[in-house]
Amino acid sequence: MLLEVKNLRTEFKLKRGTVRAVDDVSFTIDKGEILAIVGESGSGKSVTSLSLMGLIQKPGGVAGGEILFKSQDLSKLSQKELQEIRGNKISMIFQEPMTSLNPVWRIKDQIMENIMTHMKMSKKEALARTVEMLDTVGIPSPAERANDYPHQMSGGMRQRVMTAMALSCEPDLLIADEPTTALDVTIQAQILELLYQMREKFNMAVLLITHDLGVVYEAADRVIVMYCGKIVEEADVKTLFEQPQHPYTVGLLQSIPQIDNESDEHLFMIKGMVPNPLHMPPGCSFSDRCDRCMERCTKEMPELQEINGHKVRCFLYDKAEEGELSAK
Amino acid sequence: MLKYIFKRILMLIPVLIGVSIIVFLIMRVFSPDPAPIVLGQHATQEAVEVWRQANGLNDPIYLQYFNYITGALTGDLGTSYYTKMPVAKEIFARFPATIELALVAIMLASFFGILIGVISAVKKNSIFDNAGMFIALIGVSMPIFWLGILLIIFFSGTLHWLPSSGRIDPMLQPLDITGFYLIDSLMTNNIDAFKDAFRHLVLPASALAMYSMAIIARMTRSSMLETLQQDFIRTARAKGISEGRVIIRHALRNGLIPIVTVIGLQLGSLLGGAVLTETVFSWPGIGAYTVACILKSDFPVVQGVVLLIASIFVLVNLIVDVIYAFLDPRIKYSKKEV
């Protein structure tokens, strides 16, 4: 087990109240595995990833739980100890390649900074490694492009540079927070392919944060669906797409446009909006948008329960109410 | 880049012509006739006419301007009505004092302004932030002459630590090479003179720096607050580099661009002569001297000083624009953008 997150809670203390952006989230990632976290904006998926890195900025912070990385609890480490892990054992690539690189530094200096922070290398060796990494992620004539500034590169190129930087110290875990969202579809495919190759090459695990189910289907081994800071469903990618259980997951899958659908029907939409985090509905947080909402759902929050490796948080599958599904 | 600089210098010409016309007209329209001031109250009408004729003040105004500007183009700015010395000589006797004071003040202001601004931004809403912004508020609101007088009373009067007026003890005055006493005393290896010149600089430079420091601190704070929100700061943190490095090498390096603009503007106005500071501290600079010349209707001197200050203001702004290109590689001064 590479990473084991237990009952993670991340809160933001605002003047108007406390927002629990990540609420009792537990999951594991194995060596070499690609785990996807899916959810809408505000579901807590990005906050989860930043919590792992200790990068939540005030007024937010991890309020509870354990983050066991190689059996070391990251949530107990000081910023200084975390700095040794960040960019080294766990690294991260972000959604916006256009703004995630420092505009006034040459890209080689940005990558070399990462390398020289964590590896005992001379400037010359670090430069050689930088060029090698740029070559690995598929940047043509890497030695020349290393001297470019970010604004001289396209979005796809910059995301490759980000990837080269993140992989430069051969991390055990790469957190990719919406790595393809800001890119064209053709470039998206290239970046996903790149992540796939890099996973093979460096045998690292990937935590893929996305709202794009197409990306999940293509890339992930296992999927977690998050809603309002909670995990509502978790399964391997095949099971999730073939037998989604939670009404929210079902809704998400139905709202993917199908190119071979020739009927005149409108695209399916989940009714309503994500609730205001300061005013969550009592009971299940999805209850006010759910087609199959029962009376019980508006009063109690269902527990996440596991049935044959498929976890779901919904009373429809409650052991007491549906005997057959509870059979392990 | 060179082409851009050359073009900007060419653009100086219309600016200087405009400034010279305006100041020329203002002096002649709003200032009292210099003749009775120069010759004294009891001068005869005849003597006044002779003096006016001799100084070209009876010519039509366009001819006066034409004579003045053709002289200026050949480097002759005229002579002072009072000292009969060439204006250029009068100015350059006093200008180094002003430059020295302004440069020391802007260095103090930039150092402390950026320091306070960065700390305030990083520790936003903390006691440090509030204290820093309180100092900045005092800096922008406090009249400089009052601050100057308070400094003199406390550090010079009560504590007897620092001298209250002048540039240097006349006994220690170094050989005049550049006119900058700090440099001249070092060049002649005169450590006592250097120390004394430095001691004389501390109070006026601090008083002068206060306002600029406050402006720079506020600008730095807002620029840093904005930069610290940027995505690339999060990337830098995710690399595992120390927070200090994130703030200085990544955030400040990017936040510096608007700060440089403010520093440039402040330096331009400080070089224009810090009239109040120079008066309070009896600093023999260009500012106090120019005010005296305005009151005495010494036309050639005032015109010369204003031309010089306008040129310096434009040049400082040009230097700021050139620094931009070094700070931000996205800025390129190509033909199209000029």
Tab-separated table of C-alpha atoms in Angstrom, chain B:
chain	number	residue	atom	x	y	z
B	1	MET	CA	15.618	47.495	-28.113
B	2	LEU	CA	18.242	50.067	-29.124
B	3	LYS	CA	15.887	51.338	-31.753
B	4	TYR	CA	13.173	51.702	-29.150
B	5	ILE	CA	15.454	53.639	-26.815
B	6	PHE	CA	16.531	55.885	-29.667
B	7	LYS	CA	12.918	56.604	-30.591
B	8	ARG	CA	12.048	57.408	-27.005
B	9	ILE	CA	14.956	59.838	-26.810
B	10	LEU	CA	13.764	61.503	-30.009
B	11	MET	CA	10.356	61.867	-28.416
B	12	LEU	CA	12.051	63.945	-25.738
B	13	ILE	CA	12.334	66.835	-28.208
B	14	PRO	CA	8.626	67.739	-28.493
B	15	VAL	CA	8.262	67.310	-24.732
B	16	LEU	CA	11.094	69.736	-24.047
B	17	ILE	CA	9.811	72.267	-26.601
B	18	GLY	CA	6.371	72.127	-25.001
B	19	VAL	CA	7.747	72.465	-21.487
B	20	SER	CA	10.024	75.330	-22.465
B	21	ILE	CA	7.185	77.272	-24.080
B	22	ILE	CA	4.914	76.793	-21.093
B	23	VAL	CA	7.465	77.790	-18.494
B	24	PHE	CA	8.613	80.701	-20.656
B	25	LEU	CA	5.091	82.067	-20.868
B	26	ILE	CA	4.236	81.447	-17.240
B	27	MET	CA	7.304	83.326	-16.035
B	28	ARG	CA	6.584	86.317	-18.264
B	29	VAL	CA	2.858	86.464	-17.597
B	30	PHE	CA	2.679	85.725	-13.881
B	31	SER	CA	6.022	86.859	-12.480
B	32	PRO	CA	6.676	90.471	-11.533
B	33	ASP	CA	9.038	92.486	-13.712
B	34	PRO	CA	12.578	91.505	-12.693
B	35	ALA	CA	14.124	94.922	-13.405
B	36	PRO	CA	13.060	96.728	-10.205
B	37	ILE	CA	13.993	93.669	-8.170
B	38	VAL	CA	17.456	93.481	-9.693
B	39	LEU	CA	18.138	97.221	-9.648
B	40	GLY	CA	16.418	98.012	-6.370
B	41	GLN	CA	13.345	100.011	-5.485
B	42	HIS	CA	14.932	103.363	-6.091
B	43	ALA	CA	16.297	102.734	-9.574
B	44	THR	CA	15.466	105.445	-12.124
B	45	GLN	CA	13.066	104.731	-14.959
B	46	GLU	CA	15.993	105.190	-17.327
B	47	ALA	CA	18.155	102.609	-15.624
B	48	VAL	CA	15.237	100.160	-15.716
B	49	GLU	CA	14.770	100.716	-19.464
B	50	VAL	CA	18.487	100.255	-20.121
B	51	TRP	CA	18.512	97.010	-18.129
B	52	ARG	CA	15.406	95.690	-19.891
B	53	GLN	CA	16.894	96.514	-23.250
B	54	ALA	CA	20.194	94.869	-22.351
B	55	ASN	CA	18.432	91.670	-21.230
B	56	GLY	CA	16.173	91.556	-24.300
B	57	LEU	CA	12.976	92.015	-22.299
B	58	ASN	CA	11.711	94.750	-24.625
B	59	ASP	CA	11.638	92.448	-27.659
B	60	PRO	CA	8.322	90.898	-28.765
B	61	ILE	CA	7.714	87.733	-26.757
B	62	TYR	CA	8.082	85.329	-29.732
B	63	LEU	CA	11.460	86.856	-30.498
B	64	GLN	CA	12.504	86.519	-26.869
B	65	TYR	CA	11.563	82.855	-27.002
B	66	PHE	CA	13.328	82.334	-30.308
B	67	ASN	CA	16.521	83.906	-28.933
B	68	TYR	CA	16.254	81.806	-25.805
B	69	ILE	CA	15.662	78.488	-27.553
B	70	THR	CA	18.404	78.978	-30.153
B	71	GLY	CA	20.767	79.769	-27.298
B	72	ALA	CA	19.604	76.693	-25.379
B	73	LEU	CA	20.205	74.467	-28.402
B	74	THR	CA	23.834	75.539	-28.476
B	75	GLY	CA	24.094	74.873	-24.773
B	76	ASP	CA	23.795	78.481	-23.663
B	77	LEU	CA	20.980	78.747	-21.135
B	78	GLY	CA	21.660	82.406	-20.416
B	79	THR	CA	23.037	84.050	-17.294
B	80	SER	CA	21.437	84.654	-13.958
B	81	TYR	CA	20.147	88.200	-13.511
B	82	TYR	CA	21.699	88.368	-10.062
B	83	THR	CA	24.947	86.462	-9.980
B	84	LYS	CA	25.774	87.125	-13.642
B	85	MET	CA	26.967	83.535	-13.794
B	86	PRO	CA	25.972	81.145	-16.601
B	87	VAL	CA	22.786	79.299	-15.669
B	88	ALA	CA	24.343	75.912	-16.413
B	89	LYS	CA	27.088	76.608	-13.895
B	90	GLU	CA	24.582	77.740	-11.274
B	91	ILE	CA	22.556	74.569	-11.745
B	92	PHE	CA	25.455	72.151	-11.710
B	93	ALA	CA	26.867	73.707	-8.583
B	94	ARG	CA	23.712	72.651	-6.747
B	95	PHE	CA	22.363	69.681	-8.601
B	96	PRO	CA	24.713	67.009	-7.173
B	97	ALA	CA	23.444	67.832	-3.675
B	98	THR	CA	19.880	67.178	-4.805
B	99	ILE	CA	20.791	63.998	-6.678
B	100	GLU	CA	22.739	62.663	-3.724
B	101	LEU	CA	19.864	63.331	-1.353
B	102	ALA	CA	17.271	61.918	-3.761
B	103	LEU	CA	19.230	58.740	-4.495
B	104	VAL	CA	19.869	57.978	-0.834
B	105	ALA	CA	16.206	58.709	-0.068
B	106	ILE	CA	14.902	56.479	-2.846
B	107	MET	CA	17.218	53.648	-1.746
B	108	LEU	CA	15.927	53.925	1.815
B	109	ALA	CA	12.351	54.187	0.593
B	110	SER	CA	12.659	51.185	-1.746
B	111	PHE	CA	14.365	48.955	0.794
B	112	PHE	CA	12.005	49.629	3.670
B	113	GLY	CA	8.961	50.068	1.440
B	114	ILE	CA	9.416	46.678	-0.213
B	115	LEU	CA	10.283	45.042	3.112
B	116	ILE	CA	7.168	46.371	4.831
B	117	GLY	CA	5.010	45.621	1.786
B	118	VAL	CA	6.183	42.019	1.505
B	119	ILE	CA	5.765	41.315	5.222
B	120	SER	CA	2.301	42.890	5.201
B	121	ALA	CA	1.239	40.802	2.215
B	122	VAL	CA	2.640	37.521	3.524
B	123	LYS	CA	1.254	38.043	7.032
B	124	LYS	CA	-1.980	39.528	5.766
B	125	ASN	CA	-4.355	40.831	8.473
B	126	SER	CA	-1.847	40.042	11.207
B	127	ILE	CA	-0.400	42.518	13.680
B	128	PHE	CA	2.592	42.973	11.321
B	129	ASP	CA	0.301	43.885	8.459
B	130	ASN	CA	-1.642	46.367	10.572
B	131	ALA	CA	1.527	47.934	11.981
B	132	GLY	CA	3.083	48.202	8.507
B	133	MET	CA	0.041	49.789	6.958
B	134	PHE	CA	-0.281	52.151	9.937
B	135	ILE	CA	3.278	53.348	9.303
B	136	ALA	CA	2.435	53.726	5.615
B	137	LEU	CA	-0.663	55.724	6.479
B	138	ILE	CA	1.409	58.061	8.642
B	139	GLY	CA	3.945	58.317	5.821
B	140	VAL	CA	1.450	59.475	3.237
B	141	SER	CA	-0.418	61.794	5.576
B	142	MET	CA	2.347	63.510	7.527
B	143	PRO	CA	3.519	66.836	6.073
B	144	ILE	CA	7.197	66.475	5.261
B	145	PHE	CA	8.266	69.768	6.822
B	146	TRP	CA	6.648	68.804	10.108
B	147	LEU	CA	8.302	65.386	10.062
B	148	GLY	CA	11.598	67.137	9.275
B	149	ILE	CA	11.236	69.507	12.203
B	150	LEU	CA	10.321	66.647	14.567
B	151	LEU	CA	13.394	64.708	13.436
B	152	ILE	CA	15.613	67.727	14.006
B	153	ILE	CA	14.167	68.381	17.465
B	154	PHE	CA	14.569	64.772	18.545
B	155	PHE	CA	17.751	63.466	16.939
B	156	SER	CA	19.615	66.727	16.679
B	157	GLY	CA	18.217	68.757	19.560
B	158	THR	CA	17.425	66.279	22.324
B	159	LEU	CA	19.817	63.450	21.535
B	160	HIS	CA	22.589	65.415	19.792
B	161	TRP	CA	23.212	62.428	17.549
B	162	LEU	CA	23.050	64.000	14.126
B	163	PRO	CA	23.599	67.426	12.582
B	164	SER	CA	20.475	69.351	11.677
B	165	SER	CA	21.533	71.299	8.616
B	166	GLY	CA	23.936	71.547	5.700
B	167	ARG	CA	25.712	68.855	3.704
B	168	ILE	CA	29.014	68.654	5.512
B	169	ASP	CA	31.238	70.373	8.034
B	170	PRO	CA	32.955	73.062	5.909
B	171	MET	CA	36.313	72.123	7.451
B	172	LEU	CA	35.996	68.604	6.047
B	173	GLN	CA	34.691	69.455	2.582
B	174	PRO	CA	36.322	67.041	0.108
B	175	LEU	CA	37.898	67.942	-3.202
B	176	ASP	CA	35.172	68.632	-5.754
B	177	ILE	CA	35.388	65.870	-8.339
B	178	THR	CA	31.840	64.676	-9.001
B	179	GLY	CA	30.003	66.987	-6.618
B	180	PHE	CA	28.697	63.966	-4.702
B	181	TYR	CA	30.356	64.253	-1.321
B	182	LEU	CA	29.983	60.570	-0.502
B	183	ILE	CA	31.805	59.609	-3.688
B	184	ASP	CA	34.317	62.434	-3.632
B	185	SER	CA	35.359	61.696	-0.063
B	186	LEU	CA	35.858	58.021	-0.863
B	187	MET	CA	37.813	58.832	-4.019
B	188	THR	CA	40.164	61.058	-2.042
B	189	ASN	CA	40.307	58.479	0.737
B	190	ASN	CA	38.939	60.976	3.197
B	191	ILE	CA	37.071	58.754	5.650
B	192	ASP	CA	36.261	61.548	8.093
B	193	ALA	CA	34.594	63.550	5.350
B	194	PHE	CA	32.625	60.476	4.261
B	195	LYS	CA	31.366	59.879	7.789
B	196	ASP	CA	30.431	63.510	8.216
B	197	ALA	CA	28.658	63.727	4.853
B	198	PHE	CA	26.789	60.550	5.725
B	199	ARG	CA	25.741	61.885	9.120
B	200	HIS	CA	24.440	65.023	7.448
B	201	LEU	CA	22.440	62.931	4.974
B	202	VAL	CA	20.618	60.717	7.473
B	203	LEU	CA	17.913	63.102	8.682
B	204	PRO	CA	16.968	64.832	5.404
B	205	ALA	CA	17.068	61.550	3.508
B	206	SER	CA	14.849	59.867	6.124
B	207	ALA	CA	12.362	62.709	6.067
B	208	LEU	CA	12.313	62.692	2.293
B	209	ALA	CA	12.100	58.888	2.098
B	210	MET	CA	9.083	58.599	4.375
B	211	TYR	CA	6.449	59.557	1.831
B	212	SER	CA	7.920	57.484	-0.994
B	213	MET	CA	8.412	54.560	1.350
B	214	ALA	CA	4.741	54.662	2.305
B	215	ILE	CA	3.664	54.697	-1.351
B	216	ILE	CA	6.063	51.870	-2.246
B	217	ALA	CA	4.960	49.796	0.769
B	218	ARG	CA	1.294	50.049	-0.191
B	219	MET	CA	2.016	49.234	-3.818
B	220	THR	CA	4.202	46.268	-2.841
B	221	ARG	CA	1.529	44.914	-0.534
B	222	SER	CA	-1.219	44.980	-3.132
B	223	SER	CA	1.032	43.669	-5.883
B	224	MET	CA	2.270	40.824	-3.681
B	225	LEU	CA	-1.222	39.915	-2.509
B	226	GLU	CA	-2.235	39.539	-6.126
B	227	THR	CA	0.857	37.580	-7.129
B	228	LEU	CA	0.613	35.210	-4.163
B	229	GLN	CA	-2.813	34.118	-5.440
B	230	GLN	CA	-1.383	33.052	-8.798
B	231	ASP	CA	-1.288	29.423	-9.906
B	232	PHE	CA	2.481	29.371	-10.369
B	233	ILE	CA	2.949	30.133	-6.671
B	234	ARG	CA	1.034	26.954	-5.882
B	235	THR	CA	3.273	25.127	-8.365
B	236	ALA	CA	6.356	26.517	-6.636
B	237	ARG	CA	5.071	25.326	-3.260
B	238	ALA	CA	4.268	21.926	-4.735
B	239	LYS	CA	7.939	21.644	-5.765
B	240	GLY	CA	8.858	21.554	-2.094
B	241	ILE	CA	11.024	24.658	-2.078
B	242	SER	CA	11.149	26.751	1.060
B	243	GLU	CA	8.475	29.368	1.661
B	244	GLY	CA	11.066	32.140	1.748
B	245	ARG	CA	12.253	31.178	-1.705
B	246	VAL	CA	8.665	31.020	-2.951
B	247	ILE	CA	8.069	34.549	-1.701
B	248	ILE	CA	11.309	36.166	-2.868
B	249	ARG	CA	12.289	34.301	-6.024
B	250	HIS	CA	8.820	33.562	-7.376
B	251	ALA	CA	6.327	36.069	-5.962
B	252	LEU	CA	8.427	39.205	-5.503
B	253	ARG	CA	10.200	38.706	-8.812
B	254	ASN	CA	6.788	38.828	-10.511
B	255	GLY	CA	5.252	41.438	-8.259
B	256	LEU	CA	8.148	43.816	-8.833
B	257	ILE	CA	6.928	45.254	-12.126
B	258	PRO	CA	4.319	47.705	-10.804
B	259	ILE	CA	6.637	48.470	-7.895
B	260	VAL	CA	9.396	49.558	-10.273
B	261	THR	CA	6.976	51.966	-11.932
B	262	VAL	CA	6.178	53.585	-8.616
B	263	ILE	CA	9.847	53.810	-7.635
B	264	GLY	CA	10.624	55.447	-10.986
B	265	LEU	CA	7.881	58.032	-10.583
B	266	GLN	CA	8.944	58.772	-7.021
B	267	LEU	CA	12.579	59.162	-8.015
B	268	GLY	CA	11.558	61.518	-10.799
B	269	SER	CA	9.716	63.762	-8.421
B	270	LEU	CA	12.467	63.606	-5.767
B	271	LEU	CA	15.058	64.675	-8.330
B	272	GLY	CA	12.811	67.581	-9.214
B	273	GLY	CA	13.993	69.060	-5.979
B	274	ALA	CA	12.584	68.362	-2.588
B	275	VAL	CA	11.840	71.992	-1.864
B	276	LEU	CA	10.427	71.567	1.622
B	277	THR	CA	13.067	69.119	2.794
B	278	GLU	CA	15.884	71.230	1.395
B	279	THR	CA	14.482	74.289	3.124
B	280	VAL	CA	13.963	72.625	6.514
B	281	PHE	CA	17.449	71.084	6.539
B	282	SER	CA	19.205	74.029	4.807
B	283	TRP	CA	20.281	71.561	2.131
B	284	PRO	CA	22.116	73.439	-0.632
B	285	GLY	CA	20.198	71.718	-3.432
B	286	ILE	CA	18.328	72.778	-6.525
B	287	GLY	CA	14.828	72.828	-5.028
B	288	ALA	CA	15.225	75.599	-2.471
B	289	TYR	CA	17.382	77.557	-4.894
B	290	THR	CA	14.740	77.395	-7.633
B	291	VAL	CA	12.048	78.668	-5.307
B	292	ALA	CA	14.247	81.627	-4.405
B	293	CYS	CA	14.805	82.318	-8.114
B	294	ILE	CA	11.077	82.145	-8.855
B	295	LEU	CA	10.427	84.724	-6.135
B	296	LYS	CA	13.152	86.958	-7.575
B	297	SER	CA	11.896	86.552	-11.174
B	298	ASP	CA	15.265	85.202	-12.287
B	299	PHE	CA	13.821	83.982	-15.618
B	300	PRO	CA	16.856	82.253	-17.175
B	301	VAL	CA	17.584	80.147	-14.081
B	302	VAL	CA	13.978	79.013	-13.615
B	303	GLN	CA	13.679	78.112	-17.295
B	304	GLY	CA	16.934	76.171	-17.209
B	305	VAL	CA	16.006	74.229	-14.083
B	306	VAL	CA	12.568	73.309	-15.392
B	307	LEU	CA	14.025	72.072	-18.692
B	308	LEU	CA	16.578	69.973	-16.849
B	309	ILE	CA	14.004	68.471	-14.499
B	310	ALA	CA	11.626	67.693	-17.346
B	311	SER	CA	14.410	65.892	-19.226
B	312	ILE	CA	15.337	63.892	-16.155
B	313	PHE	CA	11.728	62.939	-15.516
B	314	VAL	CA	11.348	61.648	-19.056
B	315	LEU	CA	14.666	59.815	-18.923
B	316	VAL	CA	13.850	58.123	-15.611
B	317	ASN	CA	10.611	56.895	-17.143
B	318	LEU	CA	12.521	55.587	-20.136
B	319	ILE	CA	14.893	53.734	-17.818
B	320	VAL	CA	11.880	52.220	-16.018
B	321	ASP	CA	10.491	51.004	-19.339
B	322	VAL	CA	13.827	49.436	-20.213
B	323	ILE	CA	13.971	47.720	-16.809
B	324	TYR	CA	10.521	46.240	-17.545
B	325	ALA	CA	11.923	44.324	-20.465
B	326	PHE	CA	14.513	42.756	-18.182
B	327	LEU	CA	12.012	41.954	-15.433
B	328	ASP	CA	9.368	40.504	-17.707
B	329	PRO	CA	10.459	38.505	-20.740
B	330	ARG	CA	6.960	38.820	-22.207
B	331	ILE	CA	7.572	42.508	-22.858
B	332	LYS	CA	9.318	43.101	-26.142
B	333	TYR	CA	9.757	46.576	-27.574
B	334	SER	CA	9.300	45.728	-31.211
B	335	LYS	CA	8.545	48.181	-34.011
B	336	LYS	CA	4.799	47.608	-33.898
B	337	GLU	CA	4.343	48.397	-30.255
B	338	VAL	CA	6.115	51.745	-30.238
